[in-house]
CSV table of C-alpha atoms in Angstrom, one decimal:
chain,number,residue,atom,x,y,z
Q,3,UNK,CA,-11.9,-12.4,-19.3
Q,4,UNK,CA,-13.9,-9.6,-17.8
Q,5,UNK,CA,-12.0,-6.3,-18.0
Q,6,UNK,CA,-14.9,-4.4,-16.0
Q,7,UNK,CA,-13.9,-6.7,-13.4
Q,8,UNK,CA,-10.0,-6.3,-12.9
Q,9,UNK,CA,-10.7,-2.6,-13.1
Q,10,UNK,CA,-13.0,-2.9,-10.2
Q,11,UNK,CA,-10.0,-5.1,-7.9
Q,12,UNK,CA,-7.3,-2.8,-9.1
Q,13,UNK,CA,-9.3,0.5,-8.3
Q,14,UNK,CA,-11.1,-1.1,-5.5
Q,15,UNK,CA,-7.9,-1.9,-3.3
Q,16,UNK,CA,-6.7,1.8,-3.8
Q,17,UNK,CA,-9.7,3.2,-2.2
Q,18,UNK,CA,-9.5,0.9,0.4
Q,19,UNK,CA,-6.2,1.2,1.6
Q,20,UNK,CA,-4.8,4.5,2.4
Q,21,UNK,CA,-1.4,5.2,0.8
Q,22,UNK,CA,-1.8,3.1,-2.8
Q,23,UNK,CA,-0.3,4.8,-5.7
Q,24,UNK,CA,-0.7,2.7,-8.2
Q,25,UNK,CA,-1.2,-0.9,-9.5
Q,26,UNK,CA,-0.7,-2.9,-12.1
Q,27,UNK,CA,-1.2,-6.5,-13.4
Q,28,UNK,CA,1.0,-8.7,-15.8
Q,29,UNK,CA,1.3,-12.4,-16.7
Q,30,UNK,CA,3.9,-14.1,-14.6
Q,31,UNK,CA,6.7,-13.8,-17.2
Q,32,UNK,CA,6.0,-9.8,-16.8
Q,33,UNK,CA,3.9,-9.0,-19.9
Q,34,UNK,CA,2.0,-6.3,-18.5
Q,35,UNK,CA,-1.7,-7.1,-18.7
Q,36,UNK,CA,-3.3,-3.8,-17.1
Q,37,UNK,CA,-1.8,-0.7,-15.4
Q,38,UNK,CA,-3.6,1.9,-13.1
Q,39,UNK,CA,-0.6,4.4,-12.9
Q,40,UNK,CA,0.8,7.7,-13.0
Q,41,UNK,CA,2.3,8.8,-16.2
Q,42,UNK,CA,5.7,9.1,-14.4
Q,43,UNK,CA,5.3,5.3,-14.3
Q,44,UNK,CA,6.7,3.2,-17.0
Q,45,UNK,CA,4.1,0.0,-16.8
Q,46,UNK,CA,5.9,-2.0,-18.8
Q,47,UNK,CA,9.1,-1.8,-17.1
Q,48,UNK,CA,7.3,-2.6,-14.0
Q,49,UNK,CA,5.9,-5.9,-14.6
Q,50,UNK,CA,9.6,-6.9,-15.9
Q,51,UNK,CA,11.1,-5.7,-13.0
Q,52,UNK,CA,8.2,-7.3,-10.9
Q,53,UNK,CA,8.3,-10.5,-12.8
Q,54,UNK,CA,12.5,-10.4,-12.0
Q,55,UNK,CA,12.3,-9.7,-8.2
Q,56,UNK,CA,9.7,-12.2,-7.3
Q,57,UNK,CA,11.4,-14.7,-9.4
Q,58,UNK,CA,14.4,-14.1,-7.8
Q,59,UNK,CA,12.6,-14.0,-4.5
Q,60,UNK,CA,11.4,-17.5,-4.9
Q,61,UNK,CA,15.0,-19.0,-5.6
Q,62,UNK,CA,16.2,-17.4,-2.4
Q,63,UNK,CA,13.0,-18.3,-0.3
Q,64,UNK,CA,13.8,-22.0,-1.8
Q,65,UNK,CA,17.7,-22.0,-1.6
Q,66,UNK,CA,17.5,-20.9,2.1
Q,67,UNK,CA,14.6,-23.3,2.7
Q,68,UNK,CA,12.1,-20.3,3.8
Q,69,UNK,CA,9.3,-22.2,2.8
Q,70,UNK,CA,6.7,-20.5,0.0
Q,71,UNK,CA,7.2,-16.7,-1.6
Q,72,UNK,CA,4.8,-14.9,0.0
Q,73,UNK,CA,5.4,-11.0,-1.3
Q,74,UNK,CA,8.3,-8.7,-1.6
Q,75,UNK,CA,8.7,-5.3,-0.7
Q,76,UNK,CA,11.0,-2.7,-2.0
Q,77,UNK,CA,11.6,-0.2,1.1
Q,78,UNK,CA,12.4,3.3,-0.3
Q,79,UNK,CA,12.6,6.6,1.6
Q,80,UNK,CA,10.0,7.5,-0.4
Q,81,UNK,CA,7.3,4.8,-0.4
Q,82,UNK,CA,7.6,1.3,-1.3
Q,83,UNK,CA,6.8,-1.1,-4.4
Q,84,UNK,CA,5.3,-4.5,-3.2
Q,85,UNK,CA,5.4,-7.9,-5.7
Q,86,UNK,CA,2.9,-10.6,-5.3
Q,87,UNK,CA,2.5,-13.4,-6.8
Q,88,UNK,CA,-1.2,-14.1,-8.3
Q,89,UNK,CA,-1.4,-17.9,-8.3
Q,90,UNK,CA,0.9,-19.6,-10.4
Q,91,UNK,CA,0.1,-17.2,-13.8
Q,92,UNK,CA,0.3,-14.0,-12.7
Q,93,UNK,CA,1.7,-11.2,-10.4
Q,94,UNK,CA,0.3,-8.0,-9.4
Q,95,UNK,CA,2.4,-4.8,-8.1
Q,96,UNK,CA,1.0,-2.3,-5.6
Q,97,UNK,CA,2.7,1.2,-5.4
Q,98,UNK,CA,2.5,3.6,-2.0
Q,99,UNK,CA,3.3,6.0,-0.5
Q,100,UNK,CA,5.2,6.8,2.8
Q,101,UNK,CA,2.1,6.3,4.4
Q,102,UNK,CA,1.0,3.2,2.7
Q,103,UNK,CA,0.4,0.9,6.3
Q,104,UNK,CA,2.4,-2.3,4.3
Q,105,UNK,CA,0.8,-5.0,7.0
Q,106,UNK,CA,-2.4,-3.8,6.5
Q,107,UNK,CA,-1.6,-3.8,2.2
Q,108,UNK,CA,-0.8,-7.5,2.7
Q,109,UNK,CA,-3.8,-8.3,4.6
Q,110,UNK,CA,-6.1,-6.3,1.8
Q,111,UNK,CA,-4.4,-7.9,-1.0
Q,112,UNK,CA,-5.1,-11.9,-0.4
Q,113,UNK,CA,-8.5,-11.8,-1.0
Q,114,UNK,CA,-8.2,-9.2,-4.1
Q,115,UNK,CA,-5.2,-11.6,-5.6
Q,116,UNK,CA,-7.9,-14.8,-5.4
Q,117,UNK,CA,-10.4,-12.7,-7.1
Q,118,UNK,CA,-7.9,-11.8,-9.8
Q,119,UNK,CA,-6.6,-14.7,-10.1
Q,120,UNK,CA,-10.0,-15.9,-11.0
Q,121,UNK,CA,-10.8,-13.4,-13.2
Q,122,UNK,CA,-7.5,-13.7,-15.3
Q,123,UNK,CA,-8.4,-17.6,-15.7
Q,124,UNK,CA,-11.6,-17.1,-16.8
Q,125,UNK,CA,-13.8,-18.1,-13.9
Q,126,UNK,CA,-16.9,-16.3,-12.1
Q,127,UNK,CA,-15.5,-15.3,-8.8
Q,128,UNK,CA,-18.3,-15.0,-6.3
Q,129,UNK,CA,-19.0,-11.6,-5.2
Q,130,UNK,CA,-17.6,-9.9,-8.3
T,24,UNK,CA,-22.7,6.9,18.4
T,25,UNK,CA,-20.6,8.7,15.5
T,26,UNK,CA,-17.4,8.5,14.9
T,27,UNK,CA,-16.6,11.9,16.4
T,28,UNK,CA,-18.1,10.7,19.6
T,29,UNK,CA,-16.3,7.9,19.7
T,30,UNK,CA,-13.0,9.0,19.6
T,31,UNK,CA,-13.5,12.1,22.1
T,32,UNK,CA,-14.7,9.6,24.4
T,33,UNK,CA,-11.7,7.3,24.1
T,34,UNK,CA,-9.2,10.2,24.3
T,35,UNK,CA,-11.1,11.9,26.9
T,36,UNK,CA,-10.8,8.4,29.1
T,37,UNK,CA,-7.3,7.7,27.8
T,38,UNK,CA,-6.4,11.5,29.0
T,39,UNK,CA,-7.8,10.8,32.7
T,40,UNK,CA,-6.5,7.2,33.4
T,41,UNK,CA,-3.2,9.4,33.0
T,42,UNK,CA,-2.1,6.5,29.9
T,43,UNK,CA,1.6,5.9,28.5
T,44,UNK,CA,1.1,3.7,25.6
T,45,UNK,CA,-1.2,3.8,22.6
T,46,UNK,CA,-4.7,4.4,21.0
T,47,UNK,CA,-5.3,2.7,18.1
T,48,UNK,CA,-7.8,4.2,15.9
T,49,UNK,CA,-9.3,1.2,13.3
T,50,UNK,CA,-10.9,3.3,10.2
T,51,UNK,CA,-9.6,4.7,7.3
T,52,UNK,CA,-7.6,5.8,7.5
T,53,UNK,CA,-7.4,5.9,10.8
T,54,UNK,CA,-4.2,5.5,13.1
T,55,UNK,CA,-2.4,5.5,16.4
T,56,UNK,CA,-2.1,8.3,19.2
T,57,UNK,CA,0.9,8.1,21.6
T,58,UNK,CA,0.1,9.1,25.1
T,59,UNK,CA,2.7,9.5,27.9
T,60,UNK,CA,0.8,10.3,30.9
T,61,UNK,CA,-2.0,11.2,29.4
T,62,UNK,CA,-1.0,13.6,27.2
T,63,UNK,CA,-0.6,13.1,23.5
T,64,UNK,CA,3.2,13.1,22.2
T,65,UNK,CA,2.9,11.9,18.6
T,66,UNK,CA,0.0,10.8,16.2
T,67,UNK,CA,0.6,8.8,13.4
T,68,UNK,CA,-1.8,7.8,10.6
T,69,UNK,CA,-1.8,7.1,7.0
T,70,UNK,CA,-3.9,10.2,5.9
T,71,UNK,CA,-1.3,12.8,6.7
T,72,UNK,CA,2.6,12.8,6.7
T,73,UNK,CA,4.4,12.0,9.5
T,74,UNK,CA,7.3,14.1,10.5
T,75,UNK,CA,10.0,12.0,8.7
T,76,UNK,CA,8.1,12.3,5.4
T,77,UNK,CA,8.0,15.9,5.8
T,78,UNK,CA,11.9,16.6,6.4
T,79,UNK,CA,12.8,14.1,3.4
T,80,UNK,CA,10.0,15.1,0.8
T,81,UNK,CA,10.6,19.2,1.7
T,82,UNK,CA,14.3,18.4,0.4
T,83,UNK,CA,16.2,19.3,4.0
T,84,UNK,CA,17.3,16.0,4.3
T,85,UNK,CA,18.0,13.4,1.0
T,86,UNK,CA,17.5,9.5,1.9
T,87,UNK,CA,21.1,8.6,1.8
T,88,UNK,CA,21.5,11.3,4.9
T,89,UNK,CA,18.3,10.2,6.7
T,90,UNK,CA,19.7,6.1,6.5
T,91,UNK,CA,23.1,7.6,7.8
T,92,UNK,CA,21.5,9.6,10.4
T,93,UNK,CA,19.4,6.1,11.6
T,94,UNK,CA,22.8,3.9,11.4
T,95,UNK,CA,24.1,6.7,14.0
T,96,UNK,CA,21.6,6.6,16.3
T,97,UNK,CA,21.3,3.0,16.7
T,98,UNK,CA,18.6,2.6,14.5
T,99,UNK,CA,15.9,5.3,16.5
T,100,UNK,CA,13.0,6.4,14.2
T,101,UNK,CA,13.5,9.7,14.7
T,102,UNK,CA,17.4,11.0,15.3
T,103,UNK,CA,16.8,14.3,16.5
T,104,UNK,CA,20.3,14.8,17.9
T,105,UNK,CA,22.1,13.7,14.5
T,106,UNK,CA,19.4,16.3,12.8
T,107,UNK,CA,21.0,19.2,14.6
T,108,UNK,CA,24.3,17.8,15.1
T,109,UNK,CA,24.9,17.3,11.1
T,110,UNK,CA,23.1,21.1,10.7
T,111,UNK,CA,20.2,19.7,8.5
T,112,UNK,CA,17.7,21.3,10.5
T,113,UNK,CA,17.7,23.5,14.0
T,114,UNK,CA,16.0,22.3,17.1
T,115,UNK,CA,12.9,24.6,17.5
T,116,UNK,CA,12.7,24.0,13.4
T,117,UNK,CA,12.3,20.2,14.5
T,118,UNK,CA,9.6,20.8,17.6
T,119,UNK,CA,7.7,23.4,15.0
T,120,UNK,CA,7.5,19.8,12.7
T,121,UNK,CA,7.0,17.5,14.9
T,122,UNK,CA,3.4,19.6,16.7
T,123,UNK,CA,2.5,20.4,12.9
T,124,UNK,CA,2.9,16.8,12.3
T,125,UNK,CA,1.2,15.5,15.1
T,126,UNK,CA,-1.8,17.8,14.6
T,127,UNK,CA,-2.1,17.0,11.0
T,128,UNK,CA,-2.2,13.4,11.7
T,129,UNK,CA,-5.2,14.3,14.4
T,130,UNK,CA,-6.8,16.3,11.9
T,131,UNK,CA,-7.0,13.7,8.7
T,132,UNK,CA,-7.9,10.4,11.5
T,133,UNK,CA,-10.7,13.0,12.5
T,134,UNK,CA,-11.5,13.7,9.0
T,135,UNK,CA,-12.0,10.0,7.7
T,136,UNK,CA,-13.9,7.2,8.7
T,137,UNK,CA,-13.6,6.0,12.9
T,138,UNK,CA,-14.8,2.4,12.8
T,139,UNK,CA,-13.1,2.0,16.9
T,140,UNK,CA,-10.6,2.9,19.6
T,141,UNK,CA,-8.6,0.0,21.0
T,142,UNK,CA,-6.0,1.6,24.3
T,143,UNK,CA,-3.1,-0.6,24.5
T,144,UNK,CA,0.5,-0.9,26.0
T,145,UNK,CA,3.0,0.9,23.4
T,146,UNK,CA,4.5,-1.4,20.8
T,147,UNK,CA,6.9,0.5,19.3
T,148,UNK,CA,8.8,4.2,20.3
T,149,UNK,CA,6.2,6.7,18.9
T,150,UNK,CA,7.8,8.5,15.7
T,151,UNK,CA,9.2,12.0,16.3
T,152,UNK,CA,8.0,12.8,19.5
T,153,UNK,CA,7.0,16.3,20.5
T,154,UNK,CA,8.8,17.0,24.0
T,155,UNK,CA,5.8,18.4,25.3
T,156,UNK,CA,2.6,16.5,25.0
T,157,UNK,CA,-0.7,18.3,24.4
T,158,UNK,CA,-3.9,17.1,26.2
T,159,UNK,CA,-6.3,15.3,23.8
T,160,UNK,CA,-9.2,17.5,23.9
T,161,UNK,CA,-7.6,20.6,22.6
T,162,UNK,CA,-5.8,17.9,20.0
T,163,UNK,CA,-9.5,16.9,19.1
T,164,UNK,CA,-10.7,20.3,19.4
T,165,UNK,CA,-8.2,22.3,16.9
T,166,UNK,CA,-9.3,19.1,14.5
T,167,UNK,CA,-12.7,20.0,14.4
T,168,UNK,CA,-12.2,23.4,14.0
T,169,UNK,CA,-9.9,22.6,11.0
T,170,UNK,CA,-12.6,20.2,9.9
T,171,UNK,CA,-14.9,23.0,9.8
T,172,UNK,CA,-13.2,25.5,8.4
T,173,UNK,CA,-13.2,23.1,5.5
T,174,UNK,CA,-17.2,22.8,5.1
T,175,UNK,CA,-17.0,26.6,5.3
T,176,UNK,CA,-15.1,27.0,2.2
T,177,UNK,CA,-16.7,28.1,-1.3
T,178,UNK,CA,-15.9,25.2,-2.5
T,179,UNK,CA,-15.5,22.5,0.3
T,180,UNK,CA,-13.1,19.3,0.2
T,181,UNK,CA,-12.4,16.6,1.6
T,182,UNK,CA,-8.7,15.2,1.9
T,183,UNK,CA,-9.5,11.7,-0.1
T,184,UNK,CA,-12.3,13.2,-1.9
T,185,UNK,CA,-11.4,15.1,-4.6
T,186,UNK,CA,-8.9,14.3,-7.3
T,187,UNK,CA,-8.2,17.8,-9.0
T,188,UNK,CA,-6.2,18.6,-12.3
T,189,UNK,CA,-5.3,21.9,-13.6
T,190,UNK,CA,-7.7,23.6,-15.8
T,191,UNK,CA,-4.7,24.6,-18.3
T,192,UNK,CA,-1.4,24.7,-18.8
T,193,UNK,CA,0.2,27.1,-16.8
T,194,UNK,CA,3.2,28.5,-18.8
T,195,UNK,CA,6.6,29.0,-16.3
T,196,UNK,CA,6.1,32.8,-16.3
T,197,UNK,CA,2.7,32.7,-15.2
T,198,UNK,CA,4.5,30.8,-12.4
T,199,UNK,CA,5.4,33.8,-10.8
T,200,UNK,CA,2.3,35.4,-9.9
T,201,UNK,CA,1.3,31.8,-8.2
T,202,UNK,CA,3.6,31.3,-5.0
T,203,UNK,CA,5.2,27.9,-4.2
T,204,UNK,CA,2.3,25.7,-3.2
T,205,UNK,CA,0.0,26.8,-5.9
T,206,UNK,CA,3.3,26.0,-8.0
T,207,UNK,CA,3.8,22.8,-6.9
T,208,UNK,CA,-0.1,21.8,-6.7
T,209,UNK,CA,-0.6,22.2,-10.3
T,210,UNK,CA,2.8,21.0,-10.6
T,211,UNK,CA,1.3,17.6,-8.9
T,212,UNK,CA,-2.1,17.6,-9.8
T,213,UNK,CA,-2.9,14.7,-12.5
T,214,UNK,CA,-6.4,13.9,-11.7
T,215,UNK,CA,-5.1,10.7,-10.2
T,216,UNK,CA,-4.0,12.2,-6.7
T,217,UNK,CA,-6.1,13.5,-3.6
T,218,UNK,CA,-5.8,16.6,-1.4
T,219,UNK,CA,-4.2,13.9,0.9
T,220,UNK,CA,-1.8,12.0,-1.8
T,221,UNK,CA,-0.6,16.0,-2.8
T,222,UNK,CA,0.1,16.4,0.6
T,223,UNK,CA,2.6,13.9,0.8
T,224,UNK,CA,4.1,14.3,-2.6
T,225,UNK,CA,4.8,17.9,-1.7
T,226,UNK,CA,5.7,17.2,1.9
T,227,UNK,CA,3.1,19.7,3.4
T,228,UNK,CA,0.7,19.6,6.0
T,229,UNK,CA,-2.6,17.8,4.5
T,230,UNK,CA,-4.8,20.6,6.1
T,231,UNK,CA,-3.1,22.8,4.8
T,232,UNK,CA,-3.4,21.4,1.3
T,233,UNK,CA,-6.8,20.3,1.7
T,234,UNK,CA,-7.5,23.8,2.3
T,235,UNK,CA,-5.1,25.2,-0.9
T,236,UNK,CA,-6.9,22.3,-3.2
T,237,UNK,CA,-10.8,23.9,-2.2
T,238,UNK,CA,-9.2,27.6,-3.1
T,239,UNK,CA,-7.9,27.0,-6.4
T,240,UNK,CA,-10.9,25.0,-6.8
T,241,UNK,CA,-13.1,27.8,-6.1
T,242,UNK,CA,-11.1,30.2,-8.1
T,243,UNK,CA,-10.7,28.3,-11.3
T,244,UNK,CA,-6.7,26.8,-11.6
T,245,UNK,CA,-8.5,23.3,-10.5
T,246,UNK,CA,-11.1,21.5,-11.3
T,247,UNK,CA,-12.5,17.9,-10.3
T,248,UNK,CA,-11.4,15.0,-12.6
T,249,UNK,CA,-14.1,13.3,-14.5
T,250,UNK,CA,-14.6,9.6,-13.2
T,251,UNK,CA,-11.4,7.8,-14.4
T,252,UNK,CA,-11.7,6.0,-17.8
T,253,UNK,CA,-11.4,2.0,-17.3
T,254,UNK,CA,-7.8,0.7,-17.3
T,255,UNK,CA,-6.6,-0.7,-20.3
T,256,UNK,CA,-6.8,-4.4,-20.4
T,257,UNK,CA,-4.3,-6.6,-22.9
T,258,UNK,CA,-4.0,-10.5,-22.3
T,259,UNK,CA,-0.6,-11.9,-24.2
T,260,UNK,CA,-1.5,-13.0,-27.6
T,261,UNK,CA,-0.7,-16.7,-26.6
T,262,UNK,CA,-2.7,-16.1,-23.3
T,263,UNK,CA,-1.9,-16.4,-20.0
T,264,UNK,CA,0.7,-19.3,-18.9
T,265,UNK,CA,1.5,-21.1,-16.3
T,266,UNK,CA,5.4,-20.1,-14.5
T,267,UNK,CA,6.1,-23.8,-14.2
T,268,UNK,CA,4.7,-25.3,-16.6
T,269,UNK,CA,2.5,-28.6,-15.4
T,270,UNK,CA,3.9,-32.0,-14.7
T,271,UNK,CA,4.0,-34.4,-17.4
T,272,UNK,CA,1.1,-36.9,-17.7
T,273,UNK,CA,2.1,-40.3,-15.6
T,274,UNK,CA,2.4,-43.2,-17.5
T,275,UNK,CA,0.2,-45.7,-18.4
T,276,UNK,CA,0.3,-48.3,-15.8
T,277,UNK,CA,1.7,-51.4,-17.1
T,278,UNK,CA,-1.3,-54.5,-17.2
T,279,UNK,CA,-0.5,-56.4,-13.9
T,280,UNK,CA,1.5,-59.3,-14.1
T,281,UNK,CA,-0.2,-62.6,-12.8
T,282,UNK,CA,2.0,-62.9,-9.7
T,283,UNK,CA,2.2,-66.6,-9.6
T,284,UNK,CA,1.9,-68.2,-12.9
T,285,UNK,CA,1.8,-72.1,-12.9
T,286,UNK,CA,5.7,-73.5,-13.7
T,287,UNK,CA,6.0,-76.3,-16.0
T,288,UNK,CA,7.3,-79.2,-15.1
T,289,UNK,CA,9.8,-81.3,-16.6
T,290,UNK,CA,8.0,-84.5,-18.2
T,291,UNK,CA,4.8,-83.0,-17.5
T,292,UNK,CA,3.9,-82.8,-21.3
T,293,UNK,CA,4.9,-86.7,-21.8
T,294,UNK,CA,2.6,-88.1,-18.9
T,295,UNK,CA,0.0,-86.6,-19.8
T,296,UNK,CA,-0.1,-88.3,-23.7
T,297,UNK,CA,1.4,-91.4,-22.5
T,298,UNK,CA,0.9,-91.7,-18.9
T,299,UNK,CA,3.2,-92.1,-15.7
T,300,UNK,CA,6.7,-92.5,-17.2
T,301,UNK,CA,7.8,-96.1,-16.6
């Protein structure tokens, strides 16, 4: 895998949207794989409580027939911690601010979450 | 045309057509003014806190108070009345907020990156109003001025520029001599954060951090982080599996089965050794 190259997605999407925090990368059972955090952060933690949620999210999109998971979000006063889902192996968790502009996060993050998911499984994304 | 020119222009127009509704400013990190007839009663925009930010990150207010206050107002984003009503914060404290607010969020959209200015109807209420709106050009003006107070400085900054960290520890008596936003900047600062980012973590104005950042900067209790150091990668010893893992292999398909195979017939064997039965 290139490492060079999940650095470059993970920092990338901070400079590009406004608001990001931090980010972080795990395997979809929430071993944590690479963190770009604040020391305040416990990485670890994260990805298990990001692997939880989104697993959880999927069995309520499913049981009340809402069709595919597409992210969740954690509203806090605060700032918010959103989940998503990197293909079928992965997750990735994006930390912001109160300022964080969450629709325009979403719309950042697809493209980045291909890359990465092509990155993690070993293949030459174009444009990377 | 630059970026400053285009957004004068499309306030200056937005100001004269007498608008109630919004400016959209694509960019980063850009944002959205609120006009009422033609005067500008909120700005909002990811580069500096809005007023709601401010009230709850200064302490005045705590989150379970501020989701009580929004229940009791029938879910407003900004419940002024409750505000005073509960005694979290006076009236002319609130207006004082909401201008600084407003005038901070002008300031960092003017600061950043203006890609282009889309007027539209208002989609939403505009977050903590101020009751009097100010005409765009002195909002755009007083943002410039800020902008270049900024270049002017020993040691100029930009809001999402620099990512400062304290040049020491600062032990808690040398605290004293500081004041509270020094305090709390080197409190903050991890290298990680911007002017902009320290802004909202301490709930204060981003000019007005910006501005605190390049001082400390120029006098020594901050310097400029080094270019971060690449982010630790680990893949799980046994790699990286799938959540469900993939459907079993189907079946070998069975060889097909002739569909009509010829029936034997009773006697069929005898007539053909001895002939037609008799």
């Amino acid at each position: 895998m290139d490492h060079e190259a999940l650095t470059h997605e993970m920092r990338g999407l901070r400079e590009q949207v406004t608001g990001i925090t931090d980010t972080a990368v795990a395997a979809a059972d929430g071993l944590l794989i690479a963190a770009d955090t604040a020391d305040s952060i416990d990485p670890e933690g994260l990805a298990a409580l990001a692997a939880a949620g989104l697993g959880l999210a999927r069995r309520t999109a499913q049981a009340t027939a809402r069709g595919a998971l597409r992210q969740t979000v954690t509203y806090g006063s605060h700032g918010c911690a959103a989940f998503y889902a990197v293909g079928d192996t992965a997750l990735m968790v994006v930390l912001g601010d109160e300022g964080l502009d969450v629709d325009r996060l979403h719309r950042a993050t697809q493209p980045a979450l291909d890359r990465i998911g092509s990155i993690l499984m070993n293949k030459t994304a174009e444009g990377v | 045309m630059s970026g400053y020119e285009l957004l004068a222009r499309s306030l200056d127009s937005c100001g004269r057509e007498g608008l109630t509704g919004e400016l959209r400013v694509s960019g980063s990190p850009g944002g959205t003014f609120h006009f009422r007839g033609g005067l500008v009663v909120a700005v909002e925009s990811p580069g500096a806190p809005g007023a709601e930010a401010l009230l709850l990150r200064s302490g005045r207010v705590t989150g379970e108070q501020w989701a009580a206050l929004v229940r009791e107002s029938g879910g407003t984003r900004w419940p002024v009345a409750g505000l005073i009503a509960h005694g979290y914060a006076g009236a002319a404290q609130l207006r004082v907020v909401c201008v600084m607010a407003l005038q901070d969020a002008a300031f960092a959209i003017l600061a950043g990156r203006v890609d282009g200015c889309e007027p539209g109807a208002a989609r939403f209420e505009p977050p903590a109003p101020v009751p009097v709106g100010e005409p765009p050009a002195r909002l755009l003006e007083d943002a410039a001025r800020k902008l270049a107070a900024l270049a002017a400085l020993p040691h100029p900054v930009h809001p999402d520029r620099e990512r400062p960290l304290p040049v020491r520890y600062f032990a808690d008596g040398e605290h004293g001599e500081l004041g509270e936003l020094r305090r709390e900047l080197l409190a903050h600062a991890d290298g990680r954060r911007s002017a902009r980012d320290l802004a909202f973590r301490t709930g204060r104005g981003v000019y007005t951090v910006t501005v605190e950042v390049g001082r400390m900067l120029a006098e020594g209790l901050l310097e400029c982080a080094p270019p971060p150091a690449p982010v630790p990668v680990r893949m799980p010893p046994e790699g990286i599996r799938h959540r469900t893992p993939p459907p079993p292999a189907p079946p070998p398909p069975e060889p097909p089965e002739p569909a009509d195979l010829p029936r034997r017939r009773p006697g069929g064997f005898f007539r053909l050794r001895n002939g037609t039965p008799r």
